[in-house]
Amino acid sequence: MYQLENGWVQSVKQVPSPNYDLRPENIEISLLVIHGISLPPGIFDNEFVEEFFTNQLDHTKDPYFEQLINLKVSSHLYIKRSGEIIQFVSLDHRAWHAGLSEYNGRSNCNDFSIGIELEGTENIKYTNQQYMSLIELSKCCIHNYSKLTIDRIVGHSKISPGRKTDPGMLFDWQYFLNNLALKF
């Protein structure tokens, strides 16, 4: 199982993002949000997501990037198609991944959630390597944050309905949750 040190997952690539801030006082992590992203959409195996989350994206490299100018976003973790994990923000800090959001009557999900991005799109299946990495990361998060449970893992679409649809219909929730449950 992965180990945490000051909110940083040990033995994964760390690429610190400036796009974070402190969580509000007395707020415990109690939600894990799964996202899907690729830049440009449907194009994989490049460094554009890492560059985007660290404000280094060259907006002239693709016409799609023009709409991302001045956006400051991040996720705690990103899982590439190969299963490689990259961490951008300490889990103890607030990453800027959820945007306008609500879960069980609580707004501003960034305050109390961990965001994990999967490299992909809604119309392409995620890889087995991504599921394996996601399962291990989820296990680590649940083990380290007592308010986080298997039933408090959701897609971005659940907390931002009508605005977001990721990780998409091809994300295999049953496979993911069944295999995660086997780890406990």
mmCIF file of C-alpha atoms in Angstrom:
data_model
loop_
_atom_site.group_PDB
_atom_site.id
_atom_site.type_symbol
_atom_site.label_atom_id
_atom_site.label_comp_id
_atom_site.label_asym_id
_atom_site.label_seq_id
_atom_site.Cartn_x
_atom_site.Cartn_y
_atom_site.Cartn_z
ATOM 1 C CA MET A 1 0.000 0.000 0.000
ATOM 2 C CA TYR A 2 1.143 3.514 -0.703
ATOM 3 C CA GLN A 3 2.382 5.545 2.250
ATOM 4 C CA LEU A 4 1.675 9.231 2.895
ATOM 5 C CA GLU A 5 4.063 11.834 4.243
ATOM 6 C CA ASN A 6 2.572 15.297 4.843
ATOM 7 C CA GLY A 7 -0.169 14.462 2.367
ATOM 8 C CA TRP A 8 2.274 13.374 -0.352
ATOM 9 C CA VAL A 9 2.009 9.828 -1.686
ATOM 10 C CA GLN A 10 5.433 8.265 -1.453
ATOM 11 C CA SER A 11 6.981 6.519 -4.474
ATOM 12 C CA VAL A 12 4.921 8.392 -7.082
ATOM 13 C CA LYS A 13 6.102 11.224 -9.315
ATOM 14 C CA GLN A 14 5.589 14.601 -7.664
ATOM 15 C CA VAL A 15 5.070 17.725 -9.775
ATOM 16 C CA PRO A 16 3.994 20.490 -7.353
ATOM 17 C CA SER A 17 1.298 22.816 -8.679
ATOM 18 C CA PRO A 18 0.876 26.418 -7.549
ATOM 19 C CA ASN A 19 -2.890 25.977 -7.943
ATOM 20 C CA TYR A 20 -3.986 25.102 -4.426
ATOM 21 C CA ASP A 21 -4.693 26.678 -1.073
ATOM 22 C CA LEU A 22 -5.351 25.605 2.493
ATOM 23 C CA ARG A 23 -8.513 23.757 3.384
ATOM 24 C CA PRO A 24 -10.850 25.605 5.764
ATOM 25 C CA GLU A 25 -10.178 24.971 9.447
ATOM 26 C CA ASN A 26 -11.835 21.947 11.060
ATOM 27 C CA ILE A 27 -12.741 20.404 7.698
ATOM 28 C CA GLU A 28 -11.977 16.708 7.349
ATOM 29 C CA ILE A 29 -11.477 14.960 4.036
ATOM 30 C CA SER A 30 -14.611 12.916 3.450
ATOM 31 C CA LEU A 31 -15.015 12.585 -0.322
ATOM 32 C CA LEU A 32 -12.990 11.249 -3.242
ATOM 33 C CA VAL A 33 -13.875 12.624 -6.681
ATOM 34 C CA ILE A 34 -12.895 10.809 -9.878
ATOM 35 C CA HIS A 35 -12.414 12.888 -13.019
ATOM 36 C CA GLY A 36 -11.401 12.275 -16.616
ATOM 37 C CA ILE A 37 -9.165 14.571 -18.676
ATOM 38 C CA SER A 38 -7.031 14.627 -21.801
ATOM 39 C CA LEU A 39 -5.502 17.565 -23.609
ATOM 40 C CA PRO A 40 -6.432 18.080 -26.305
ATOM 41 C CA PRO A 41 -9.497 15.837 -25.839
ATOM 42 C CA GLY A 42 -8.844 12.280 -26.976
ATOM 43 C CA ILE A 43 -5.087 12.758 -27.349
ATOM 44 C CA PHE A 44 -2.972 10.816 -24.862
ATOM 45 C CA ASP A 45 0.649 10.236 -23.884
ATOM 46 C CA ASN A 46 1.800 13.827 -23.759
ATOM 47 C CA GLU A 47 2.694 16.321 -21.026
ATOM 48 C CA PHE A 48 -0.123 18.804 -21.639
ATOM 49 C CA VAL A 49 -2.151 17.930 -18.521
ATOM 50 C CA GLU A 50 0.923 18.291 -16.314
ATOM 51 C CA GLU A 51 1.706 21.609 -17.983
ATOM 52 C CA PHE A 52 -1.903 22.763 -17.542
ATOM 53 C CA PHE A 53 -1.974 21.913 -13.820
ATOM 54 C CA THR A 54 1.308 23.800 -13.284
ATOM 55 C CA ASN A 55 0.417 26.884 -15.378
ATOM 56 C CA GLN A 56 3.055 25.984 -17.993
ATOM 57 C CA LEU A 57 0.772 25.097 -20.914
ATOM 58 C CA ASP A 58 1.761 26.769 -24.183
ATOM 59 C CA HIS A 59 -1.642 27.854 -25.477
ATOM 60 C CA THR A 60 -0.307 28.163 -29.039
ATOM 61 C CA LYS A 61 0.346 24.413 -29.378
ATOM 62 C CA ASP A 62 -3.287 23.525 -30.088
ATOM 63 C CA PRO A 63 -6.381 25.614 -30.918
ATOM 64 C CA TYR A 64 -8.286 23.842 -28.113
ATOM 65 C CA PHE A 65 -5.910 25.337 -25.544
ATOM 66 C CA GLU A 66 -7.105 28.884 -26.244
ATOM 67 C CA GLN A 67 -10.169 28.291 -24.057
ATOM 68 C CA LEU A 68 -7.877 27.329 -21.174
ATOM 69 C CA ILE A 69 -6.051 30.661 -21.047
ATOM 70 C CA ASN A 70 -6.237 32.155 -17.543
ATOM 71 C CA LEU A 71 -7.743 28.989 -16.019
ATOM 72 C CA LYS A 72 -6.008 27.951 -12.808
ATOM 73 C CA VAL A 73 -6.903 24.382 -11.915
ATOM 74 C CA SER A 74 -5.272 21.342 -10.382
ATOM 75 C CA SER A 75 -6.003 17.904 -9.086
ATOM 76 C CA HIS A 76 -4.336 16.106 -6.243
ATOM 77 C CA LEU A 77 -3.470 13.129 -8.423
ATOM 78 C CA TYR A 78 -3.409 12.176 -12.097
ATOM 79 C CA ILE A 79 -3.268 8.636 -13.478
ATOM 80 C CA LYS A 80 -1.938 8.276 -17.016
ATOM 81 C CA ARG A 81 -3.088 5.539 -19.419
ATOM 82 C CA SER A 82 -0.016 3.495 -18.443
ATOM 83 C CA GLY A 83 -1.035 3.583 -14.774
ATOM 84 C CA GLU A 84 1.725 6.055 -13.897
ATOM 85 C CA ILE A 85 0.661 8.319 -11.041
ATOM 86 C CA ILE A 86 1.588 11.983 -10.771
ATOM 87 C CA GLN A 87 0.792 14.054 -7.682
ATOM 88 C CA PHE A 88 0.363 17.826 -7.941
ATOM 89 C CA VAL A 89 -1.019 18.876 -4.550
ATOM 90 C CA SER A 90 -0.664 17.499 -1.024
ATOM 91 C CA LEU A 91 -3.808 15.639 -0.027
ATOM 92 C CA ASP A 92 -3.865 17.833 3.073
ATOM 93 C CA HIS A 93 -4.345 20.940 0.909
ATOM 94 C CA ARG A 94 -7.253 22.036 -1.269
ATOM 95 C CA ALA A 95 -6.687 21.357 -4.966
ATOM 96 C CA TRP A 96 -8.862 23.218 -7.460
ATOM 97 C CA HIS A 97 -10.560 20.312 -9.245
ATOM 98 C CA ALA A 98 -14.284 20.321 -8.475
ATOM 99 C CA GLY A 99 -15.388 23.846 -9.353
ATOM 100 C CA LEU A 100 -19.018 24.670 -8.653
ATOM 101 C CA SER A 101 -20.109 21.533 -6.806
ATOM 102 C CA GLU A 102 -22.322 20.009 -4.131
ATOM 103 C CA TYR A 103 -22.462 16.652 -2.362
ATOM 104 C CA ASN A 104 -25.174 15.644 0.119
ATOM 105 C CA GLY A 105 -26.168 19.261 0.653
ATOM 106 C CA ARG A 106 -22.602 20.517 1.147
ATOM 107 C CA SER A 107 -21.275 22.951 -1.439
ATOM 108 C CA ASN A 108 -17.657 23.664 -2.407
ATOM 109 C CA CYS A 109 -16.505 20.054 -2.608
ATOM 110 C CA ASN A 110 -12.877 21.156 -3.005
ATOM 111 C CA ASP A 111 -12.998 21.970 0.721
ATOM 112 C CA PHE A 112 -13.463 18.349 1.807
ATOM 113 C CA SER A 113 -12.462 16.180 -1.153
ATOM 114 C CA ILE A 114 -9.509 14.579 -2.866
ATOM 115 C CA GLY A 115 -9.511 14.811 -6.670
ATOM 116 C CA ILE A 116 -8.073 12.085 -8.883
ATOM 117 C CA GLU A 117 -7.908 12.663 -12.638
ATOM 118 C CA LEU A 118 -7.752 9.754 -15.079
ATOM 119 C CA GLU A 119 -6.214 10.387 -18.481
ATOM 120 C CA GLY A 120 -9.020 9.694 -20.889
ATOM 121 C CA THR A 121 -12.299 10.758 -22.389
ATOM 122 C CA GLU A 122 -15.876 9.737 -21.845
ATOM 123 C CA ASN A 123 -16.059 7.730 -25.078
ATOM 124 C CA ILE A 124 -12.917 5.604 -24.615
ATOM 125 C CA LYS A 125 -12.578 2.920 -21.947
ATOM 126 C CA TYR A 126 -10.040 3.487 -19.208
ATOM 127 C CA THR A 127 -7.144 1.018 -19.010
ATOM 128 C CA ASN A 128 -6.698 -1.839 -16.574
ATOM 129 C CA GLN A 129 -3.464 -0.186 -15.409
ATOM 130 C CA GLN A 130 -5.448 2.942 -14.518
ATOM 131 C CA TYR A 131 -7.975 0.928 -12.523
ATOM 132 C CA MET A 132 -5.196 -0.841 -10.618
ATOM 133 C CA SER A 133 -3.507 2.460 -9.743
ATOM 134 C CA LEU A 134 -6.846 4.041 -8.819
ATOM 135 C CA ILE A 135 -7.706 1.116 -6.551
ATOM 136 C CA GLU A 136 -4.377 1.359 -4.720
ATOM 137 C CA LEU A 137 -4.620 5.152 -4.363
ATOM 138 C CA SER A 138 -8.208 4.906 -3.120
ATOM 139 C CA LYS A 139 -7.171 2.290 -0.575
ATOM 140 C CA CYS A 140 -4.392 4.590 0.647
ATOM 141 C CA CYS A 141 -6.784 7.542 0.965
ATOM 142 C CA ILE A 142 -9.431 5.537 2.828
ATOM 143 C CA HIS A 143 -6.782 4.132 5.165
ATOM 144 C CA ASN A 144 -5.407 7.594 5.997
ATOM 145 C CA TYR A 145 -8.598 9.675 6.213
ATOM 146 C CA SER A 146 -11.162 8.207 8.613
ATOM 147 C CA LYS A 147 -14.184 10.084 7.199
ATOM 148 C CA LEU A 148 -13.505 8.767 3.694
ATOM 149 C CA THR A 149 -15.257 5.482 2.901
ATOM 150 C CA ILE A 150 -15.929 3.410 -0.207
ATOM 151 C CA ASP A 151 -19.453 4.801 -0.434
ATOM 152 C CA ARG A 152 -18.047 8.348 -0.514
ATOM 153 C CA ILE A 153 -16.269 7.912 -3.859
ATOM 154 C CA VAL A 154 -18.051 9.687 -6.705
ATOM 155 C CA GLY A 155 -17.559 10.932 -10.222
ATOM 156 C CA HIS A 156 -17.284 14.613 -11.063
ATOM 157 C CA SER A 157 -20.701 14.242 -12.711
ATOM 158 C CA LYS A 158 -22.270 13.380 -9.333
ATOM 159 C CA ILE A 159 -21.167 16.615 -7.649
ATOM 160 C CA SER A 160 -21.627 18.883 -10.691
ATOM 161 C CA PRO A 161 -24.654 17.443 -12.530
ATOM 162 C CA GLY A 162 -25.567 19.205 -15.739
ATOM 163 C CA ARG A 163 -22.162 20.871 -15.792
ATOM 164 C CA LYS A 164 -19.790 17.895 -15.844
ATOM 165 C CA THR A 165 -20.115 14.346 -17.158
ATOM 166 C CA ASP A 166 -16.751 12.804 -16.298
ATOM 167 C CA PRO A 167 -15.432 10.236 -15.768
ATOM 168 C CA GLY A 168 -18.168 9.159 -18.182
ATOM 169 C CA MET A 169 -20.417 6.206 -18.908
ATOM 170 C CA LEU A 170 -17.484 3.964 -19.864
ATOM 171 C CA PHE A 171 -15.956 4.209 -16.389
ATOM 172 C CA ASP A 172 -16.613 0.758 -14.898
ATOM 173 C CA TRP A 173 -17.873 1.604 -11.418
ATOM 174 C CA GLN A 174 -18.787 -2.004 -10.604
ATOM 175 C CA TYR A 175 -15.335 -3.305 -11.512
ATOM 176 C CA PHE A 176 -13.602 -0.500 -9.622
ATOM 177 C CA LEU A 177 -15.702 -0.705 -6.442
ATOM 178 C CA ASN A 178 -15.761 -4.520 -6.331
ATOM 179 C CA ASN A 179 -11.982 -4.697 -6.659
ATOM 180 C CA LEU A 180 -11.495 -1.912 -4.124
ATOM 181 C CA ALA A 181 -13.748 -3.736 -1.639
ATOM 182 C CA LEU A 182 -11.521 -6.817 -1.955
ATOM 183 C CA LYS A 183 -8.631 -4.750 -0.561
ATOM 184 C CA PHE A 184 -10.355 -4.357 2.834
#
